[in-house]
mmCIF file of N, CA and C in Angstrom:
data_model
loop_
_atom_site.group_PDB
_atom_site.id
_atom_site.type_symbol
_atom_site.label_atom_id
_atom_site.label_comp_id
_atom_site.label_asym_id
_atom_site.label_seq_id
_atom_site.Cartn_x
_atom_site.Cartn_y
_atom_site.Cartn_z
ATOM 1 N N UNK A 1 23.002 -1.051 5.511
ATOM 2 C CA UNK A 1 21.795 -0.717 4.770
ATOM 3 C C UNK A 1 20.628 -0.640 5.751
ATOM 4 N N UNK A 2 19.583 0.050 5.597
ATOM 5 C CA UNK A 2 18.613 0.639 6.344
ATOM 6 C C UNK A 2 17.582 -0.480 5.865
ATOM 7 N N UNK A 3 16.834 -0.752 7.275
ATOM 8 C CA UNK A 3 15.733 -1.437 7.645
ATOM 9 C C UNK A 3 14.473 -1.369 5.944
ATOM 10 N N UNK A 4 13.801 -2.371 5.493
ATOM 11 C CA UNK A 4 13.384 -1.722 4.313
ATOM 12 C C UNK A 4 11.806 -1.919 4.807
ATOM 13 N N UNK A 5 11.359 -1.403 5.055
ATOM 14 C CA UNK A 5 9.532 -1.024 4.719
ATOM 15 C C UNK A 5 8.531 -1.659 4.007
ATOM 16 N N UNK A 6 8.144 -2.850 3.712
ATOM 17 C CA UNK A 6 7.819 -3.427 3.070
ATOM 18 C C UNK A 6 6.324 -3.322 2.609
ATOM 19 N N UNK A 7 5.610 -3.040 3.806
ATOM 20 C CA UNK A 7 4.672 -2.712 3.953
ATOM 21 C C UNK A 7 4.037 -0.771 3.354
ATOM 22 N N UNK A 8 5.095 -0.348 3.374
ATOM 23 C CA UNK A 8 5.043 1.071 2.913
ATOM 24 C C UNK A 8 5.151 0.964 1.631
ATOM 25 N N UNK A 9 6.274 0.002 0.699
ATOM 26 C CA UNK A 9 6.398 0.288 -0.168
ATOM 27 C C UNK A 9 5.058 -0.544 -1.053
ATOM 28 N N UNK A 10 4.608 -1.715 -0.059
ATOM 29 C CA UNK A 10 3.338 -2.083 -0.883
ATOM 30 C C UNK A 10 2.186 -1.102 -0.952
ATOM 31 N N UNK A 11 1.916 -0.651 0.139
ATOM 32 C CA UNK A 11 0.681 0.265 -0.096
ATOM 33 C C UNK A 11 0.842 1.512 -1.102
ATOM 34 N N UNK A 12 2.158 1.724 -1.106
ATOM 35 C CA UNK A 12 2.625 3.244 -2.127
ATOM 36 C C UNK A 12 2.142 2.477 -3.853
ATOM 37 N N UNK A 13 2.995 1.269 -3.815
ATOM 38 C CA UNK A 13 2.616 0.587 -5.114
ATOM 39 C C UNK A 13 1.234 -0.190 -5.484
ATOM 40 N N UNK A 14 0.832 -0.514 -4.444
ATOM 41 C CA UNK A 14 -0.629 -1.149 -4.933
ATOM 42 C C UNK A 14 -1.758 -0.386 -5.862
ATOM 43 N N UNK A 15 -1.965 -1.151 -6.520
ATOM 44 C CA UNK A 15 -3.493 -0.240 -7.444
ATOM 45 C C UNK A 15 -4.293 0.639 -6.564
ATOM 46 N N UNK A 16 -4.568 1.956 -6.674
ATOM 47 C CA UNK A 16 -5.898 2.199 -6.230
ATOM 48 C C UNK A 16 -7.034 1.972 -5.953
ATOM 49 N N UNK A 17 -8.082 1.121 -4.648
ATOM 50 C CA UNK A 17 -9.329 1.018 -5.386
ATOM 51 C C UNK A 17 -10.147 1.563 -5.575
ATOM 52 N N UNK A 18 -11.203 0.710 -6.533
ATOM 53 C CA UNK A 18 -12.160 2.081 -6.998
ATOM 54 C C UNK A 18 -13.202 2.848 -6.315
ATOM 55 N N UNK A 19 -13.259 3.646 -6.676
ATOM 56 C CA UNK A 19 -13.559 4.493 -5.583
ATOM 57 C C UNK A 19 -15.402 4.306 -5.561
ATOM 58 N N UNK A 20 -16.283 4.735 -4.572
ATOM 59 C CA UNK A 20 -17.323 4.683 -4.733
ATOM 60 C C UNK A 20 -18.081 5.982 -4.772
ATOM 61 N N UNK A 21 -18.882 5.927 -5.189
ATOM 62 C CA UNK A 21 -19.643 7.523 -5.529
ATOM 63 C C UNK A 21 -20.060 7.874 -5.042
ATOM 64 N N UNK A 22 -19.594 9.495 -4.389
ATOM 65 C CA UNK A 22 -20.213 10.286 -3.168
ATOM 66 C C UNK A 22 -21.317 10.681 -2.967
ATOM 67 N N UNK A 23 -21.900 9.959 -4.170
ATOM 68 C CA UNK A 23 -23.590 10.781 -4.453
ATOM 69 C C UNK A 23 -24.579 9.305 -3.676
ATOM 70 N N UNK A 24 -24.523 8.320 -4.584
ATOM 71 C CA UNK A 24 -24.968 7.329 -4.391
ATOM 72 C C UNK A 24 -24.433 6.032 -3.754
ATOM 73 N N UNK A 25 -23.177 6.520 -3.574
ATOM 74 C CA UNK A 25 -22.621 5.016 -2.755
ATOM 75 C C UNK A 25 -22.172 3.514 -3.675
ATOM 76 N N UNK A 26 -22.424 3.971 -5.472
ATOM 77 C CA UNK A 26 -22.386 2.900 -6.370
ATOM 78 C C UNK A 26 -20.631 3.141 -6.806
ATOM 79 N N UNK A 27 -20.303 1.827 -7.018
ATOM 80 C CA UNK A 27 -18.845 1.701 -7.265
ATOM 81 C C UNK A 27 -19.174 2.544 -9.005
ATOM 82 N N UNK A 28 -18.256 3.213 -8.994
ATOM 83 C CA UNK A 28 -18.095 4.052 -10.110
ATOM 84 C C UNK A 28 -16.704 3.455 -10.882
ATOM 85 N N UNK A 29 -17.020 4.085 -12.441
ATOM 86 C CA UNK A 29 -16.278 3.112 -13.879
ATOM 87 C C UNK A 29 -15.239 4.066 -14.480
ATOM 88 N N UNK A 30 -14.343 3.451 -14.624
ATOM 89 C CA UNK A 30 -13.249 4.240 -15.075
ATOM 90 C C UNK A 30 -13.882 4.999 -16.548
ATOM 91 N N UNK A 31 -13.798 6.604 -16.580
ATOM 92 C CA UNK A 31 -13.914 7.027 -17.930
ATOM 93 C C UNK A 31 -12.689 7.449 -18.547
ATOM 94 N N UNK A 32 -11.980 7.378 -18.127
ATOM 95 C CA UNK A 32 -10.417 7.929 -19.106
ATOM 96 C C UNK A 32 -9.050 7.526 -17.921
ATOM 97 N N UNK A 33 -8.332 7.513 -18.934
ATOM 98 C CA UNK A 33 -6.691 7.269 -18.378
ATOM 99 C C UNK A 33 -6.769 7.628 -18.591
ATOM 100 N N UNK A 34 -5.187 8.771 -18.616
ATOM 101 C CA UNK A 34 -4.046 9.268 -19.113
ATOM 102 C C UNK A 34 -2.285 9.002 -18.271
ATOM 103 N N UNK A 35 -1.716 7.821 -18.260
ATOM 104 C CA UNK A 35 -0.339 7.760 -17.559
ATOM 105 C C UNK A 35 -1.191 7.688 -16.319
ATOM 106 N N UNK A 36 -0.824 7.766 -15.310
ATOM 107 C CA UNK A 36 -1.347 7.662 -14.172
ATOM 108 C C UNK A 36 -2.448 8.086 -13.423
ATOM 109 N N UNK A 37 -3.059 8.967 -13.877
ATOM 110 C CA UNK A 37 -4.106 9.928 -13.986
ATOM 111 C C UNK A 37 -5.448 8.804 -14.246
ATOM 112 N N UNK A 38 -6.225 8.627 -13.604
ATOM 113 C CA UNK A 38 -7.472 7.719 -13.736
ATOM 114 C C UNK A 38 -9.040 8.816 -13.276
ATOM 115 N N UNK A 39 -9.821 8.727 -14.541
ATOM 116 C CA UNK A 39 -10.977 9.405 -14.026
ATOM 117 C C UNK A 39 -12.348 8.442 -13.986
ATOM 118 N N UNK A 40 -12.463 8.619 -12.732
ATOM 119 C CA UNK A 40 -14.049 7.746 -12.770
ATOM 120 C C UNK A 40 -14.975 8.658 -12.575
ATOM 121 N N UNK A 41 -16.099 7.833 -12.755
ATOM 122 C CA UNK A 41 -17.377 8.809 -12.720
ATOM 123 C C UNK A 41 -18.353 7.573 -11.820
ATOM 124 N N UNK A 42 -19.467 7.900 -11.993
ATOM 125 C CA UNK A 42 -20.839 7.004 -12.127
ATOM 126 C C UNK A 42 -21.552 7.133 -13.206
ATOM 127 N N UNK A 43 -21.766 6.063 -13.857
ATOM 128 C CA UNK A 43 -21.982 6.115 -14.593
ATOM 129 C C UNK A 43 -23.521 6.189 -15.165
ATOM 130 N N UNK A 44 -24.058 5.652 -14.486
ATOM 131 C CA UNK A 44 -25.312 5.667 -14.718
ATOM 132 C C UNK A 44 -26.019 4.030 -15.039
ATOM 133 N N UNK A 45 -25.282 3.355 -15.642
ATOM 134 C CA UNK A 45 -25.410 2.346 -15.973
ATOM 135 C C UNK A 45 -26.183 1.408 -14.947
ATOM 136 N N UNK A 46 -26.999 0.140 -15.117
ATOM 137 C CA UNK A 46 -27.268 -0.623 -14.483
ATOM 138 C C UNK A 46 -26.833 -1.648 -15.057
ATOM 139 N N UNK A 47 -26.891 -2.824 -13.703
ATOM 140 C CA UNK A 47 -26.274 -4.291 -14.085
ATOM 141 C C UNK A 47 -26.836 -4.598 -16.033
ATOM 142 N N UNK A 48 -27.939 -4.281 -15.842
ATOM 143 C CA UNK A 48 -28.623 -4.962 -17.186
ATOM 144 C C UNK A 48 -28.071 -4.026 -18.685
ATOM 145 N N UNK A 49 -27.052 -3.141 -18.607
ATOM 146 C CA UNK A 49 -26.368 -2.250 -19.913
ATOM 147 C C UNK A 49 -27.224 -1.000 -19.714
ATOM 148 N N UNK A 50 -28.547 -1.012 -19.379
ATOM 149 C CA UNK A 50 -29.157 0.327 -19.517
ATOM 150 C C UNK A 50 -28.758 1.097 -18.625
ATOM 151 N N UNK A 51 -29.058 2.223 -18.578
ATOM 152 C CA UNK A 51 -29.116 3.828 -17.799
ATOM 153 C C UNK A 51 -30.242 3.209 -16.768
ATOM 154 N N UNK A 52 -29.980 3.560 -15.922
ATOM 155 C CA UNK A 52 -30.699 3.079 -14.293
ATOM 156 C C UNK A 52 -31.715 4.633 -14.788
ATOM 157 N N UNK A 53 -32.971 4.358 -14.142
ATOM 158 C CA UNK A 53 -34.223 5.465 -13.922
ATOM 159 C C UNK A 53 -33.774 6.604 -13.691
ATOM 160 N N UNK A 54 -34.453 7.840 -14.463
ATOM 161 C CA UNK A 54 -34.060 9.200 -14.281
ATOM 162 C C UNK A 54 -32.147 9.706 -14.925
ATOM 163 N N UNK A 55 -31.682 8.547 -14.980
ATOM 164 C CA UNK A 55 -29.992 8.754 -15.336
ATOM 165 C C UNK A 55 -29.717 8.802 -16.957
ATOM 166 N N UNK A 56 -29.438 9.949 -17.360
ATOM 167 C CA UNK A 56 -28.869 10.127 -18.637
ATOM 168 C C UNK A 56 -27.375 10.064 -18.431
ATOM 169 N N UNK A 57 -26.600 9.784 -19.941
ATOM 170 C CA UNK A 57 -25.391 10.251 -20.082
ATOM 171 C C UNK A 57 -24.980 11.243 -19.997
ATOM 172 N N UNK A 58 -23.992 11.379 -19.427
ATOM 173 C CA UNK A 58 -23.310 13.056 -19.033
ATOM 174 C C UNK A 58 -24.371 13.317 -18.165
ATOM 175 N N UNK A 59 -24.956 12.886 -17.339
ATOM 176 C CA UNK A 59 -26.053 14.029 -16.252
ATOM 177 C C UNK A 59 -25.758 14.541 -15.388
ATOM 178 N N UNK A 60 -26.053 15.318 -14.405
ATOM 179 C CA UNK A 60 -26.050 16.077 -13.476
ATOM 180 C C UNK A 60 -25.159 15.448 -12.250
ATOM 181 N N UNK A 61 -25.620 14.061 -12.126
ATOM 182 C CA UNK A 61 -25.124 13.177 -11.286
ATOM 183 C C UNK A 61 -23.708 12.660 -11.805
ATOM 184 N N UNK A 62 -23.367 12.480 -13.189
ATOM 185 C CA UNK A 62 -22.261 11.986 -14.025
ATOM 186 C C UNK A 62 -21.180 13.242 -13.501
ATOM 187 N N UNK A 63 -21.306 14.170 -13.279
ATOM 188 C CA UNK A 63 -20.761 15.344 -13.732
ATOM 189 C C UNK A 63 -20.318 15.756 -12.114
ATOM 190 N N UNK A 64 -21.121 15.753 -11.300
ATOM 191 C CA UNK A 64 -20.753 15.242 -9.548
ATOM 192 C C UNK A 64 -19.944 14.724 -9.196
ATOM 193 N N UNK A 65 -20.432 13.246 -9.824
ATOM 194 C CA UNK A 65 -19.187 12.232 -9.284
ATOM 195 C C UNK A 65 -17.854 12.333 -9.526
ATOM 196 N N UNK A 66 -17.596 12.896 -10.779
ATOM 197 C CA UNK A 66 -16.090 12.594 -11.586
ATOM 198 C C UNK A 66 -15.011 12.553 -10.146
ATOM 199 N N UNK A 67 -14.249 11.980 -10.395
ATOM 200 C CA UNK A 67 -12.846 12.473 -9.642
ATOM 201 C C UNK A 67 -11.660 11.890 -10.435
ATOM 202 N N UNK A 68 -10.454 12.530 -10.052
ATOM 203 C CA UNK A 68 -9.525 11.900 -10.788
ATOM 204 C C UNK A 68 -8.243 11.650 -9.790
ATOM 205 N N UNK A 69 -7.987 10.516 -9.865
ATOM 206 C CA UNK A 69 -7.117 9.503 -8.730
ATOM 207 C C UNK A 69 -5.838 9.021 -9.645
ATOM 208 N N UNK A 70 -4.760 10.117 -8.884
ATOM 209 C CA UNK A 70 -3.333 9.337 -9.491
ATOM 210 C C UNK A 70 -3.114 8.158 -9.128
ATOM 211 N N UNK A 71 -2.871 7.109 -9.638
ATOM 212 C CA UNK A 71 -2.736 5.548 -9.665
ATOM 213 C C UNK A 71 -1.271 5.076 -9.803
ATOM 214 N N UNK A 72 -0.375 5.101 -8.540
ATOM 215 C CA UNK A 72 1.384 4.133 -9.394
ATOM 216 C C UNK A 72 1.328 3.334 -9.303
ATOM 217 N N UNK A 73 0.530 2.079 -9.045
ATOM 218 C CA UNK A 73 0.156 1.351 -9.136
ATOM 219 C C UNK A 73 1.470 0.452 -9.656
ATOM 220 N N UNK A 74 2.083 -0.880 -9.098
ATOM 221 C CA UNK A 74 3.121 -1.132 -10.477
ATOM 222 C C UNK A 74 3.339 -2.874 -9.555
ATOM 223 N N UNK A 75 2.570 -3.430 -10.659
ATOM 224 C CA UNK A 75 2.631 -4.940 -10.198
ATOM 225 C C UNK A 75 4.288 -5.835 -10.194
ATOM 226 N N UNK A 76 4.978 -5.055 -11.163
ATOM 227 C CA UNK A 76 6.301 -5.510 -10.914
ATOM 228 C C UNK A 76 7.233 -5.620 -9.490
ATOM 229 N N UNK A 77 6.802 -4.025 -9.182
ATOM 230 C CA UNK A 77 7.333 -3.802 -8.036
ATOM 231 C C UNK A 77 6.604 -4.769 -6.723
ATOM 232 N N UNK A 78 5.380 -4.890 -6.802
ATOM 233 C CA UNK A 78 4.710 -5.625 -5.913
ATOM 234 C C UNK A 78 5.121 -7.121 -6.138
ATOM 235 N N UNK A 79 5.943 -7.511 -6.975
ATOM 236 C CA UNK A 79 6.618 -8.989 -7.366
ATOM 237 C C UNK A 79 7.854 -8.826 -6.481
ATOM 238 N N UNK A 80 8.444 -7.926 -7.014
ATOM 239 C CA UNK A 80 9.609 -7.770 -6.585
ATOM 240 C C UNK A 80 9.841 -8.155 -5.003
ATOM 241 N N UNK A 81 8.814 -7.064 -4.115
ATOM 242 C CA UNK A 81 8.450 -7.136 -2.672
ATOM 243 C C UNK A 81 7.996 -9.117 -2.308
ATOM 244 N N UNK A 82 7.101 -9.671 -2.996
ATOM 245 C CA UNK A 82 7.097 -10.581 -2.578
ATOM 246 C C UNK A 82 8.261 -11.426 -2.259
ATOM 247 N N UNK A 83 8.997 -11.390 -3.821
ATOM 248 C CA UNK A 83 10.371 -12.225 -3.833
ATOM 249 C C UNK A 83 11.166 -11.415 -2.633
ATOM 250 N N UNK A 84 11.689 -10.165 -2.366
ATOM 251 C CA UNK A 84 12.511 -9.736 -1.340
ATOM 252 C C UNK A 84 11.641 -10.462 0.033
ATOM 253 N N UNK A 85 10.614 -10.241 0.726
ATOM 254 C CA UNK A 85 9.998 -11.033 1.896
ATOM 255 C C UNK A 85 10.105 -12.146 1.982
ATOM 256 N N UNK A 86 9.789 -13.060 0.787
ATOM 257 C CA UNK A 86 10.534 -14.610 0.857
ATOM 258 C C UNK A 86 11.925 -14.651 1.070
ATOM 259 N N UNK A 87 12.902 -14.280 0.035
ATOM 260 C CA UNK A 87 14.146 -14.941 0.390
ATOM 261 C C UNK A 87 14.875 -14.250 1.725
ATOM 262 N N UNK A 88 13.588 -13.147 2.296
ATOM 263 C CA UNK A 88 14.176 -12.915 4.301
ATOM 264 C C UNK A 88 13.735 -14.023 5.060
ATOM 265 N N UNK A 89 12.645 -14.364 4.897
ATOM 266 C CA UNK A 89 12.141 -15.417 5.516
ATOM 267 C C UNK A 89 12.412 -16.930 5.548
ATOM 268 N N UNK A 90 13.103 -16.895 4.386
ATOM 269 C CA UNK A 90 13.905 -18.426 4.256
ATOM 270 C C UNK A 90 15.416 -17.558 4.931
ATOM 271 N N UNK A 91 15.846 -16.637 4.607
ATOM 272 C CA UNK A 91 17.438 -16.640 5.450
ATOM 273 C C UNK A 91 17.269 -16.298 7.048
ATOM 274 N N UNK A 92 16.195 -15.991 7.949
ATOM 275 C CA UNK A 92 15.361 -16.114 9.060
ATOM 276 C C UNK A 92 15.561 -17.768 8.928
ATOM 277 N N UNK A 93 14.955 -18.299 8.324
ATOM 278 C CA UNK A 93 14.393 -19.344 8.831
ATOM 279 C C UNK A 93 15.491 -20.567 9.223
ATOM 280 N N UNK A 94 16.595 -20.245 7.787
ATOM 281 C CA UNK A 94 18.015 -21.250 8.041
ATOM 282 C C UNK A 94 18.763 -20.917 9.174
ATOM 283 N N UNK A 95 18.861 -19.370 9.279
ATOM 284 C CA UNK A 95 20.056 -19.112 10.567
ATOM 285 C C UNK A 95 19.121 -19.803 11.657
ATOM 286 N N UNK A 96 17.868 -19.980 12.016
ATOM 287 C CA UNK A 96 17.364 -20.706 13.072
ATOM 288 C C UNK A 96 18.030 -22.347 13.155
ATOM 289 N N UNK A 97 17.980 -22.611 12.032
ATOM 290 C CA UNK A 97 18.534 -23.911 11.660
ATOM 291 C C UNK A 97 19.190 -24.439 12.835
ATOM 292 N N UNK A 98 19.254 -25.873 13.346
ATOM 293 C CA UNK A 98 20.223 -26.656 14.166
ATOM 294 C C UNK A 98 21.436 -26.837 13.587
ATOM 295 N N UNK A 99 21.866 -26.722 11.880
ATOM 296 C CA UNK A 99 23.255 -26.969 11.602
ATOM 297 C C UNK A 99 23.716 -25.667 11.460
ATOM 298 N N UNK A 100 22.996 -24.687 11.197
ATOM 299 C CA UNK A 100 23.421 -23.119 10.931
ATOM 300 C C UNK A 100 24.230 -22.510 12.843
ATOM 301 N N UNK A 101 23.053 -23.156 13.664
ATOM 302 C CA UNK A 101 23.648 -22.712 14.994
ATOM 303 C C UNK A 101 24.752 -23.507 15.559
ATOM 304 N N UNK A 102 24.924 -24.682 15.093
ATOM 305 C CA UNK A 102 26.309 -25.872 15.376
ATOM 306 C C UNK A 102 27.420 -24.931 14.699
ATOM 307 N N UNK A 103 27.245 -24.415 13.577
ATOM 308 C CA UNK A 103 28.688 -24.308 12.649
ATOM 309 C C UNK A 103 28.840 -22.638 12.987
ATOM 310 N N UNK A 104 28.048 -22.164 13.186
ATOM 311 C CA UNK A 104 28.199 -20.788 14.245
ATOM 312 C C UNK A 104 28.745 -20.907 15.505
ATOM 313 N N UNK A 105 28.078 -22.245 16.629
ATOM 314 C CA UNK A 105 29.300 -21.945 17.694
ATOM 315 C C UNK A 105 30.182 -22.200 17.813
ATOM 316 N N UNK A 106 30.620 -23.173 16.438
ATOM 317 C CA UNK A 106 32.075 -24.160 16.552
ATOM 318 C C UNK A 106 32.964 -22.636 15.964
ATOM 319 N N UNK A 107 32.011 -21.723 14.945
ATOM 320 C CA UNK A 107 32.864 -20.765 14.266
ATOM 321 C C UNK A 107 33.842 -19.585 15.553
ATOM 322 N N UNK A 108 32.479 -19.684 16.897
ATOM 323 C CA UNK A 108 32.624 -18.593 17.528
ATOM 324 C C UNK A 108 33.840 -19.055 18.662
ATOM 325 N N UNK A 109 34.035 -21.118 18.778
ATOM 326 C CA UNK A 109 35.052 -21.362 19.591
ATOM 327 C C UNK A 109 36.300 -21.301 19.420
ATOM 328 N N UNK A 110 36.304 -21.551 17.837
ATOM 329 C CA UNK A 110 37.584 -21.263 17.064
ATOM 330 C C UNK A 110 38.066 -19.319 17.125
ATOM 331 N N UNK A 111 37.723 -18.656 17.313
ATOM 332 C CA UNK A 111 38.373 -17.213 17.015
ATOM 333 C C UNK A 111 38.392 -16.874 18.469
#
């Protein structure tokens, strides 16, 4: 079996992050799913619920920002990867073992 990638397959599976807005540099808010398909915008919003100065809904700037970022995102799989990296690192860690290397050379004097 072939060497496995662990690191490839985390970054392929990790969430997307969110992206920031090419206009203003403000982390922008998810406006729609669909399956993997994620659309953010900017929203306009400020910390306090209102529309930040000059910013309507749907504006000029809303309508700029959009992008839409396929997301596979899949926390299972990113479980999965943890558990596979642990139980290498504990079977690494036993073959280092002092009784793992005793019963290996007694295995290798016998044949």
């Amino acid at each position: 079996m072939s060497e496995i990638n662990y690191q490839a397959l985390r970054e392929r599976y990790s969430p997307v992050p969110v992206p920031k807005c090419p206009i203003c540099g403000e982390e922008m808010s998810i406006q729609r799913i669909s399956g993997a398909q994620v659309v953010y915008a900017c929203s306009g919003y400020g910390d306090d619920g209102d529309f930040k100065i000059g910013r309507t809904l749907a504006d000029e700037h809303y309508e700029k920002s959009r992008v839409t970022v396929l997301d596979v995102g899949d926390p299972e799989v990113l479980a999965l990867l943890d558990w596979l990296e642990t139980k290498d690192n504990r079977i690494a860690e036993l073959e280092k073992s002092p009784l793992t290397m005793h019963l290996n050379s007694r295995k290798h004097r016998t044949h």
